[in-house]
Coordinates of C-alpha atoms in Angstrom, one line a residue:
M28 CA -16.8 -40.0 47.2
V29 CA -18.8 -41.1 50.2
E30 CA -22.5 -40.5 49.6
G31 CA -25.1 -39.4 52.1
P32 CA -25.8 -42.8 53.6
G33 CA -22.1 -43.4 54.3
C34 CA -21.7 -40.0 55.9
T35 CA -24.8 -40.6 58.1
L36 CA -23.4 -44.0 59.3
N37 CA -20.1 -42.3 60.1
G38 CA -22.0 -39.7 62.2
E39 CA -23.9 -42.5 64.0
K40 CA -20.6 -44.3 64.7
I41 CA -19.1 -41.3 66.3
R42 CA -22.3 -40.5 68.3
S43 CA -22.5 -44.0 69.7
K44 CA -18.8 -44.6 70.6
V45 CA -17.4 -41.2 71.5
R46 CA -18.7 -39.7 74.7
T47 CA -19.4 -35.9 74.8
G48 CA -17.8 -33.7 77.3
Q49 CA -14.2 -34.9 76.5
K50 CA -11.5 -32.3 76.0
V51 CA -9.1 -32.2 73.0
K52 CA -5.6 -33.2 74.0
D53 CA -4.0 -33.1 70.6
V54 CA -4.7 -32.7 66.9
R55 CA -2.5 -34.6 64.4
G56 CA -2.6 -35.6 60.8
T57 CA -1.3 -34.7 57.3
L58 CA -3.4 -31.5 57.4
T59 CA -1.5 -30.2 60.4
K60 CA 2.0 -30.7 58.9
S61 CA 2.1 -27.5 56.9
N62 CA 3.0 -24.4 58.9
T63 CA 3.1 -26.4 62.2
E64 CA 3.8 -23.3 64.3
T65 CA 0.8 -21.4 63.1
N66 CA -1.6 -24.2 62.2
V67 CA -5.1 -23.4 63.1
F68 CA -6.1 -26.9 64.1
H69 CA -3.8 -26.8 67.1
S70 CA -6.0 -24.0 68.5
F71 CA -8.7 -26.7 69.3
S72 CA -6.5 -28.1 72.1
G73 CA -8.4 -27.8 75.4
C74 CA -11.8 -27.4 73.7
Q75 CA -14.7 -29.6 74.8
Y76 CA -16.3 -31.9 72.3
S77 CA -20.1 -31.3 72.4
G78 CA -21.6 -33.4 69.6
V79 CA -21.8 -34.4 66.0
E80 CA -24.4 -33.9 63.2
T81 CA -24.6 -34.8 59.5
L82 CA -26.2 -33.1 56.6
G83 CA -26.0 -34.9 53.2
K84 CA -22.3 -35.5 52.6
E85 CA -21.2 -33.1 55.3
L86 CA -20.3 -34.1 58.9
F87 CA -20.0 -31.5 61.7
M88 CA -18.1 -32.0 64.9
Y89 CA -18.8 -29.3 67.5
F90 CA -16.2 -28.0 69.9
G91 CA -17.8 -25.1 71.8
L92 CA -18.1 -22.0 69.7
R93 CA -16.2 -23.6 66.8
A94 CA -16.9 -26.7 64.7
L95 CA -15.1 -28.9 62.2
R96 CA -16.7 -29.5 58.8
I97 CA -15.6 -32.9 57.3
H98 CA -16.2 -33.8 53.7
F99 CA -15.2 -37.3 52.8
G100 CA -13.3 -38.1 49.7
M101 CA -13.6 -41.0 47.2
N102 CA -12.2 -43.4 49.8
G103 CA -13.0 -41.4 52.9
S104 CA -13.5 -43.2 56.2
I105 CA -13.2 -42.8 59.9
R106 CA -11.6 -44.9 62.6
I107 CA -12.3 -44.6 66.3
N108 CA -9.5 -45.5 68.6
P109 CA -7.3 -47.0 65.8
A110 CA -4.7 -49.5 66.8
Q111 CA -1.1 -48.2 66.7
R112 CA 0.6 -49.7 63.7
K113 CA 3.1 -48.9 61.0
V114 CA 1.4 -46.5 58.6
A115 CA 2.1 -47.1 54.9
A116 CA 2.9 -44.3 52.6
G117 CA -0.2 -42.4 51.5
S118 CA -2.5 -44.0 54.1
A119 CA -1.9 -41.7 57.0
A120 CA -4.9 -40.0 58.7
A121 CA -5.8 -36.6 57.3
L122 CA -6.8 -35.5 60.7
E123 CA -6.6 -37.3 64.0
I124 CA -8.3 -35.8 67.1
R125 CA -7.2 -37.1 70.4
L126 CA -9.7 -36.6 73.2
S127 CA -9.4 -37.4 76.9
D128 CA -10.5 -41.1 76.4
D129 CA -11.0 -41.6 72.7
T130 CA -9.3 -40.9 69.4
V131 CA -11.2 -40.1 66.1
A132 CA -9.2 -40.3 62.9
F133 CA -10.4 -39.2 59.5
Y134 CA -8.9 -40.6 56.3
D135 CA -9.0 -39.1 52.8
S136 CA -11.1 -36.2 53.9
A137 CA -11.2 -32.4 53.6
V138 CA -11.6 -30.5 56.9
E139 CA -12.7 -26.9 57.4
I140 CA -13.2 -24.8 60.5
R141 CA -16.6 -23.2 60.9
L142 CA -18.6 -21.5 63.5
T143 CA -20.9 -23.8 65.5
E144 CA -23.8 -21.5 65.2
D145 CA -23.6 -21.3 61.4
C146 CA -23.4 -25.1 61.1
E147 CA -26.4 -25.7 63.4
Q148 CA -28.5 -23.1 61.5
K149 CA -27.6 -24.8 58.2
V150 CA -28.5 -28.3 59.5
R151 CA -31.9 -27.0 60.9
A152 CA -32.7 -25.2 57.6
M153 CA -31.9 -28.1 55.3
E154 CA -32.5 -31.3 57.3
S155 CA -35.9 -31.7 55.7
L156 CA -34.2 -31.9 52.3
D157 CA -31.6 -34.4 53.4
V158 CA -32.6 -37.7 51.8
C159 CA -30.9 -39.6 54.6
S160 CA -32.6 -37.7 57.4
S161 CA -35.5 -39.0 59.5
R162 CA -37.0 -35.5 59.1
F163 CA -37.0 -35.7 55.3
S164 CA -40.0 -33.9 53.8
C165 CA -41.2 -35.3 50.5
S166 CA -43.4 -32.2 49.7
R167 CA -40.6 -29.7 50.4
S168 CA -38.2 -31.8 48.3
E169 CA -40.7 -31.8 45.4
E170 CA -40.9 -28.0 45.6
A171 CA -37.1 -27.7 45.5
V172 CA -36.9 -29.9 42.4
R173 CA -39.7 -28.1 40.7
S174 CA -37.9 -24.8 41.2
Q175 CA -35.0 -26.0 38.9
G176 CA -37.2 -25.9 35.8
S177 CA -34.6 -25.4 33.1
R178 CA -32.0 -27.9 34.5
M179 CA -31.4 -31.5 33.6
L180 CA -32.4 -34.2 36.1
C181 CA -28.8 -35.5 36.3
D182 CA -27.7 -32.0 37.5
V183 CA -30.6 -31.4 39.9
L184 CA -30.2 -34.7 41.8
L185 CA -26.5 -34.1 42.4
D186 CA -27.1 -30.5 43.5
Q187 CA -26.5 -30.6 47.3
A188 CA -28.5 -27.5 47.8
V189 CA -31.6 -29.3 46.3
M190 CA -31.2 -32.9 47.5
P191 CA -28.3 -33.2 50.0
G192 CA -26.8 -36.6 50.2
V193 CA -27.4 -37.8 46.7
G194 CA -24.3 -39.1 44.9
N195 CA -23.6 -40.6 41.6
I196 CA -24.8 -44.1 42.5
I197 CA -28.1 -42.9 43.9
K198 CA -28.6 -40.5 40.9
N199 CA -28.2 -43.3 38.3
E200 CA -30.3 -45.9 40.1
A201 CA -33.1 -43.4 41.1
L202 CA -33.4 -42.2 37.5
F203 CA -33.7 -45.8 36.4
D204 CA -36.3 -46.6 39.0
S205 CA -38.3 -43.5 37.9
G206 CA -38.0 -44.5 34.2
L207 CA -36.7 -41.0 33.3
H208 CA -33.8 -40.1 31.0
P209 CA -31.0 -38.2 32.7
A210 CA -31.1 -35.5 30.1
V211 CA -34.8 -34.7 30.7
K212 CA -35.4 -31.2 32.1
V213 CA -37.5 -30.6 35.1
Q214 CA -39.9 -28.4 33.3
Q215 CA -41.0 -31.4 31.1
L216 CA -42.2 -33.4 34.1
T217 CA -45.7 -33.4 35.7
D218 CA -46.3 -33.1 39.4
V219 CA -46.9 -36.9 39.5
Q220 CA -43.6 -37.6 37.8
I221 CA -41.7 -35.3 40.2
H222 CA -43.3 -37.1 43.1
H223 CA -42.2 -40.4 41.5
L224 CA -38.6 -39.2 41.2
V225 CA -38.4 -37.9 44.8
K226 CA -39.8 -41.0 46.2
M227 CA -37.6 -43.3 44.2
T228 CA -34.6 -41.3 45.2
R229 CA -35.6 -41.5 48.9
D230 CA -36.3 -45.3 48.6
F231 CA -33.0 -46.2 47.0
T232 CA -31.2 -44.0 49.6
L233 CA -32.8 -46.0 52.4
L234 CA -31.8 -49.2 50.6
F235 CA -28.3 -47.9 50.3
Y236 CA -28.2 -47.0 54.0
K237 CA -29.6 -50.4 55.1
C238 CA -27.1 -52.3 53.0
R239 CA -24.1 -50.4 54.3
K240 CA -25.3 -50.7 57.9
S241 CA -25.9 -54.5 57.7
G242 CA -22.8 -55.2 55.6
S243 CA -24.8 -56.7 52.7
P244 CA -23.6 -56.0 49.2
L245 CA -25.2 -53.1 47.5
Y246 CA -24.0 -53.9 44.0
K247 CA -26.5 -56.7 43.8
H248 CA -29.2 -54.1 43.7
Y249 CA -27.6 -52.1 40.8
K250 CA -29.7 -52.1 37.6
V251 CA -27.5 -49.7 35.5
Y252 CA -24.6 -48.3 37.6
K253 CA -21.4 -49.9 36.2
R254 CA -23.3 -52.7 34.6
P255 CA -22.7 -53.7 31.0
H256 CA -26.4 -54.6 30.5
C257 CA -29.6 -53.4 32.0
G258 CA -30.8 -55.4 35.0
Q259 CA -34.4 -55.4 33.7
C260 CA -34.3 -55.8 30.0
S261 CA -30.7 -56.9 29.4
H262 CA -30.2 -54.0 26.9
V263 CA -26.7 -52.5 26.6
I264 CA -26.1 -49.7 29.1
T265 CA -25.2 -46.3 27.7
V266 CA -22.3 -44.7 29.5
C267 CA -21.6 -41.0 28.9
R268 CA -20.7 -37.7 30.6
L269 CA -23.7 -35.5 31.1
G270 CA -24.5 -32.3 32.9
D271 CA -22.7 -29.2 33.9
N272 CA -19.9 -31.1 35.6
G273 CA -19.6 -34.0 33.2
R274 CA -20.3 -36.7 35.7
M275 CA -20.4 -40.3 34.6
T276 CA -23.9 -41.3 33.8
Y277 CA -25.3 -44.8 33.2
F278 CA -28.8 -45.3 31.7
C279 CA -30.8 -47.8 29.6
E280 CA -32.2 -46.2 26.4
R281 CA -34.9 -48.8 26.3
C282 CA -36.2 -48.4 29.9
Q283 CA -35.6 -44.7 30.3
K284 CA -37.3 -42.7 27.6
G285 CA -36.3 -39.2 26.6
D286 CA -39.9 -38.2 26.2
P287 CA -41.6 -38.3 29.7
T288 CA -45.1 -37.8 28.3
G289 CA -45.9 -41.5 28.4
S290 CA -47.3 -43.5 31.3
L291 CA -45.3 -44.3 34.4
P292 CA -43.2 -47.5 34.4
V293 CA -44.6 -50.5 36.3
R294 CA -41.7 -52.9 36.8
N295 CA -38.8 -50.6 37.4
S296 CA -37.6 -51.8 40.8
L297 CA -39.6 -50.0 43.5
I298 CA -42.3 -48.4 41.2
G299 CA -44.6 -51.5 41.1
W300 CA -45.3 -51.6 44.8
A301 CA -45.1 -47.9 45.5
F302 CA -47.8 -46.7 43.1
H303 CA -49.8 -49.7 42.0
D304 CA -51.7 -52.5 43.5
R305 CA -49.6 -54.7 45.8
T306 CA -50.3 -57.8 43.7
S307 CA -47.5 -57.6 41.1
N308 CA -44.8 -60.2 40.8
D309 CA -42.3 -57.8 42.4
V310 CA -43.8 -58.5 45.8
A311 CA -43.3 -61.7 47.8
K312 CA -46.5 -63.6 48.2
K313 CA -47.5 -65.2 51.5
E314 CA -47.0 -68.8 50.2
E315 CA -43.4 -67.9 49.2
D316 CA -42.3 -67.1 52.7
D317 CA -40.6 -69.6 55.1
W318 CA -42.9 -71.0 57.8
A319 CA -42.1 -72.2 61.3
C320 CA -43.3 -75.5 62.8
Q321 CA -45.7 -74.9 65.7
L322 CA -44.4 -78.0 67.5
C323 CA -40.6 -77.9 67.1
T324 CA -40.2 -74.3 65.8
L325 CA -38.0 -75.5 62.8
I326 CA -37.9 -73.1 59.9
N327 CA -39.1 -74.9 56.8
Q328 CA -38.9 -74.1 53.1
P329 CA -42.0 -72.5 51.6
E330 CA -42.8 -75.5 49.4
A331 CA -42.6 -78.0 52.3
R332 CA -46.0 -79.4 53.2
A333 CA -44.8 -81.0 56.5
C334 CA -42.0 -80.2 58.9
D335 CA -38.8 -82.0 58.0
A336 CA -38.0 -82.7 61.6
C337 CA -41.2 -83.9 63.3
L338 CA -43.6 -84.4 60.3
T339 CA -46.1 -81.9 61.6
P340 CA -48.3 -80.7 58.8
K341 CA -48.0 -77.1 57.6
P342 CA -50.6 -74.9 59.3
E343 CA -53.4 -73.9 57.1
G344 CA -55.3 -70.6 57.2
D345 CA -54.2 -67.1 58.0
T346 CA -51.3 -66.6 60.4
E347 CA -49.9 -63.4 61.8
A348 CA -47.5 -62.0 59.3
S349 CA -44.2 -60.5 60.4
P350 CA -44.0 -56.7 60.0
F351 CA -40.6 -57.2 58.4
T352 CA -41.9 -59.4 55.6
A353 CA -44.9 -57.4 54.7
D354 CA -44.7 -56.2 51.1
L355 CA -41.2 -57.5 50.8
I356 CA -39.6 -56.5 47.5
K357 CA -38.1 -59.1 45.2
Y358 CA -34.5 -58.1 44.3
P359 CA -32.3 -60.1 42.0
C360 CA -30.3 -61.4 45.0
N361 CA -33.6 -62.6 46.7
A362 CA -35.8 -64.1 44.1
F363 CA -38.1 -66.0 46.6
R364 CA -38.1 -69.1 44.6
K365 CA -37.0 -72.7 45.1
P366 CA -33.5 -73.6 43.8
R367 CA -33.5 -75.3 40.5
E368 CA -31.6 -78.3 42.1
E369 CA -31.8 -79.6 45.6
L370 CA -30.2 -82.7 46.9
K371 CA -30.9 -84.2 50.4
V372 CA -28.5 -86.7 51.8
N373 CA -28.7 -88.7 55.1
W374 CA -25.6 -88.5 57.3
R375 CA -25.2 -90.9 60.2
S376 CA -23.3 -89.6 63.2
A377 CA -22.9 -90.5 66.8
F378 CA -25.8 -88.3 67.8
G379 CA -28.2 -89.7 65.3
T380 CA -29.1 -89.2 61.7
S381 CA -29.0 -85.7 60.2
T382 CA -29.8 -84.4 56.7
L383 CA -27.5 -82.5 54.4
V384 CA -29.1 -80.3 51.8
F385 CA -27.1 -79.3 48.7
S386 CA -28.7 -76.5 46.7
D387 CA -27.7 -75.1 43.4
M388 CA -28.5 -71.4 43.2
T389 CA -27.1 -70.8 39.7
E390 CA -29.2 -69.8 36.7
K391 CA -29.3 -72.7 34.2
P392 CA -31.3 -73.0 31.0
K393 CA -34.2 -75.4 31.0
P394 CA -33.3 -78.7 29.2
V395 CA -35.4 -79.6 26.2
K396 CA -37.7 -82.5 26.8
S397 CA -36.6 -85.3 24.5
P398 CA -36.5 -89.1 24.6
L399 CA -33.5 -90.6 26.3
S400 CA -30.6 -91.0 23.9
P401 CA -27.7 -93.4 24.3
A402 CA -25.7 -90.6 25.8
G403 CA -28.5 -89.9 28.2
S404 CA -28.6 -93.5 29.3
H405 CA -24.9 -93.4 29.8
L406 CA -25.3 -90.4 32.1
N407 CA -28.0 -92.3 34.0
S408 CA -25.8 -95.3 34.5
L409 CA -22.9 -93.1 35.5
A410 CA -25.1 -91.4 38.0
A411 CA -26.3 -94.7 39.4
E412 CA -22.6 -95.8 39.8
R413 CA -21.9 -92.7 41.9
G414 CA -24.8 -93.5 44.3
L415 CA -27.4 -91.0 43.2
Y416 CA -30.5 -93.1 43.8
K417 CA -32.3 -93.3 47.0
N418 CA -31.2 -96.8 47.9
S419 CA -27.5 -95.7 47.8
F420 CA -28.2 -92.8 50.2
C421 CA -30.5 -94.6 52.7
Q422 CA -28.3 -97.6 53.3
G423 CA -31.0 -99.3 55.3
T424 CA -31.7 -96.2 57.5
T425 CA -34.9 -94.1 57.7
S426 CA -35.4 -90.6 58.8
A427 CA -38.1 -88.0 59.1
N428 CA -36.9 -86.3 55.9
Y429 CA -37.3 -89.4 53.8
A430 CA -40.6 -90.3 55.4
S431 CA -41.9 -86.8 54.4
G432 CA -41.1 -87.6 50.8
G433 CA -38.1 -85.3 50.5
W434 CA -36.1 -87.6 48.2
Q435 CA -39.1 -88.9 46.4
K436 CA -40.0 -85.3 45.5
Q437 CA -36.6 -84.6 44.1
S438 CA -36.7 -87.9 42.1
A439 CA -40.1 -86.9 40.7
E440 CA -38.7 -83.6 39.6
L441 CA -35.8 -85.4 37.8
S442 CA -38.3 -87.4 35.9
K443 CA -39.8 -84.2 34.4
G444 CA -36.7 -83.6 32.2
E445 CA -33.9 -82.4 34.5
S446 CA -30.5 -83.9 33.9
L447 CA -29.0 -86.4 36.4
A448 CA -25.5 -85.5 35.4
S449 CA -25.3 -82.5 37.7
Y450 CA -26.3 -84.7 40.7
S451 CA -22.9 -86.1 41.2
H452 CA -22.0 -87.1 44.8
P453 CA -20.3 -84.0 46.3
S454 CA -16.9 -84.6 48.0
K455 CA -15.9 -82.7 51.1
K456 CA -12.6 -81.6 49.6
M457 CA -14.1 -80.8 46.2
R458 CA -15.7 -77.5 45.2
I459 CA -19.1 -78.0 43.7
D460 CA -19.6 -76.0 40.5
H461 CA -22.9 -76.4 38.7
S462 CA -22.2 -73.6 36.2
P463 CA -22.7 -74.6 32.5
P464 CA -19.6 -75.2 30.6
P465 CA -18.2 -72.2 28.6
T466 CA -19.0 -72.1 25.0
S467 CA -15.6 -70.7 24.1
I468 CA -12.3 -70.7 26.0
A469 CA -11.2 -67.2 26.7
P470 CA -7.6 -66.4 27.4
S471 CA -7.1 -66.2 31.1
P472 CA -4.7 -63.7 32.8
P473 CA -1.3 -65.0 33.8
C474 CA -0.6 -66.5 37.2
C475 CA 1.8 -64.9 39.6
S476 CA 5.1 -66.8 40.1
S477 CA 4.9 -67.1 43.9
H478 CA 1.3 -68.1 44.6
R479 CA 0.3 -69.5 41.3
R480 CA -3.0 -67.6 41.4
P481 CA -4.6 -65.7 38.6
T482 CA -3.5 -62.0 38.5
V483 CA -5.8 -59.0 38.3
L484 CA -5.8 -56.2 35.7
R485 CA -4.9 -52.8 37.0
V486 CA -4.2 -49.3 35.6
V487 CA -1.3 -47.0 36.4
H488 CA -2.5 -43.8 38.2
K489 CA 0.9 -42.4 39.1
E490 CA 1.9 -39.4 37.2
G491 CA 4.5 -40.1 34.5
E492 CA 4.9 -41.5 31.1
N493 CA 3.2 -44.8 32.0
K494 CA 0.0 -43.2 33.4
G495 CA -3.1 -44.9 32.1
R496 CA -1.3 -48.1 31.0
Q497 CA -2.7 -51.5 32.1
F498 CA -0.7 -54.2 33.8
Y499 CA -1.1 -57.5 35.7
S500 CA -0.2 -57.9 39.4
C501 CA -0.8 -60.3 42.2
S502 CA -4.4 -60.5 43.4
L503 CA -3.7 -61.0 47.1
P504 CA -4.0 -58.1 49.6
R505 CA -1.1 -55.6 49.8
E506 CA 0.5 -57.2 52.9
N507 CA 0.5 -60.7 51.3
K508 CA 1.0 -60.0 47.6
C509 CA 4.2 -60.9 45.7
N510 CA 6.2 -58.7 43.3
F511 CA 4.7 -60.1 40.1
F512 CA 4.4 -57.5 37.3
Q513 CA 3.6 -57.8 33.6
W514 CA 2.4 -55.2 31.2
A515 CA -1.1 -56.1 29.7
D516 CA -0.9 -53.7 26.7
L517 CA 2.0 -55.3 24.9
H518 CA -0.3 -56.0 21.9
F519 CA -1.4 -52.3 21.8
P520 CA -0.2 -50.4 18.7
F521 CA 2.4 -47.6 18.8
C522 CA 1.4 -44.0 18.1
H523 CA 3.4 -41.6 15.9
H524 CA 5.6 -40.8 18.9
G525 CA 6.7 -44.4 19.1
K526 CA 4.9 -44.8 22.5
R527 CA 2.4 -47.4 23.5
C528 CA -1.2 -46.3 22.9
L529 CA -3.9 -46.1 25.6
M530 CA -7.2 -47.8 25.3
R531 CA -10.1 -45.4 25.9
T532 CA -13.9 -45.6 25.6
V533 CA -16.3 -43.4 23.7
L534 CA -18.5 -41.6 26.2
K535 CA -20.1 -39.3 23.7
L536 CA -23.8 -40.0 22.9
G537 CA -24.1 -41.5 19.4
P538 CA -23.8 -44.7 17.5
N539 CA -20.2 -45.3 18.7
N540 CA -21.0 -44.9 22.4
G541 CA -19.2 -47.6 24.5
R542 CA -16.7 -48.6 21.8
N543 CA -13.0 -48.9 22.7
F544 CA -10.3 -47.2 20.7
Y545 CA -6.5 -46.6 20.8
T546 CA -5.2 -43.1 21.0
C547 CA -1.9 -41.3 21.9
S548 CA -0.9 -41.5 25.5
F549 CA 0.4 -37.9 25.6
Q550 CA -1.5 -35.1 27.2
K551 CA -3.9 -32.8 25.3
G552 CA -2.0 -30.4 23.1
K553 CA 0.9 -32.8 22.7
Q554 CA -1.1 -35.8 21.3
C555 CA -0.5 -36.9 17.7
D556 CA -3.5 -37.7 15.5
F557 CA -3.2 -41.5 15.8
F558 CA -6.6 -43.2 16.1
Q559 CA -7.6 -46.9 15.7
W560 CA -10.7 -48.8 16.8
A561 CA -9.9 -51.5 19.3
E562 CA -11.4 -55.0 19.0
N563 CA -13.0 -56.3 22.2
R564 CA -10.7 -59.2 22.9
P565 CA -12.0 -61.7 25.5
G566 CA -10.0 -61.6 28.7
L567 CA -8.8 -58.0 28.2
S568 CA -11.9 -55.9 28.5
I569 CA -12.1 -52.6 30.5
L570 CA -15.0 -51.2 32.3
P571 CA -16.8 -48.6 30.2
G572 CA -15.7 -45.2 31.2
C573 CA -12.2 -46.1 32.5

């Protein structure tokens, strides 16, 4: 479901786009279809909209003495002034509030009617515990966590009465950043460790909020959540159901110890800069930041010693640092390092000579330094034929980039052992792929008949005898996809009922955690005793916990 940062952004969206003081003209939606004549939502007609507030995963819209409490579902969202279009089955708004000038529609949400006074009192009493609130109090949150002495951390973090706004993503990543096992109980922690836990929860929540607000991908910051391997030590992630409600839990047994008596972690995401000296490798150094030319204001790469445009030398000495780059954290998607391969090419046009820069951002193993073999010399000759040397690029022209030693620097790097084969001349109509060749050819999914594109693996969620089965379908969006369909479990064995088995994953803690197995597709109580371990075939793997 939508976690605290998403609910906070929804509240900000309504607050900025919907003017207060408007009167309700009509209330529609799937929630108003039952008992239309006596539906309580129609009693809001004529009421005046007075404001909106959020608390954790709850959103409150005030209409005079009464208020609406909205709780977003797994795919919950809002739309303000949605365009009139044909609504597909199952995608209609749960509640649509039509005001004098604006319309607010809630999708996949649960709505309740409350008293405005009660909602305001609840927000005032708990806003200092809300991890998304600007009035968040770390000390009060620590007291609330400390009062849950006999409960496991995975339950405490998800308790909306203790830390409103924390969802399953924040729970898993905050526990990893804290270096604590989800099954550890609060009474085993010291005050310093509780402080660590609260701060890491707050920090990842703010990161969650900023990613959602800016539109940048949040999954790049995941270390354990829905990842097969740990983002720090590459150990296999353990997936299980823990806690009172059996929520899916992801953790690394190597980085998150069950015994919290040891020292605090140093390199777990935000820990290094929060509680240690700011000189670790997790923090961007001054020389790793881009610099602007004082003459032409061009933004240059950190390793450049002179401006690529006007050849002005890089300024020496202390310069005023931007407040946005101070103590900038290095995440996997922002490693603050020079690309392994960079190719600069002169391009002559009617307006002068410009420079094209081709960078390879992929991770590639370092080649072994060895004498050139006949195969290597063949690669060099092939590269020369394709015009990889500087004489082929310059064509009698000069530019500031080459005068500053741009190409000579790249050539010097090549002489240190890097292969020339990957520096083939890029074509405009050819996609550049520097990824290393696969060691083994895995069977690829079938292509749809209409678009000839690789299909995607899906799971049947509709109630019936095929629920849980896997199938292939077109990968395009719903409005453009074709009718391609093919079962993906035709190689699955049959159970004793003569039905196709389902592939499931062991979520119980133990030596078999994460293994896939075949079992009967019938419901509990009607299942036969068929059981068989499933081999992890390449090309047909499922996410742990599906």
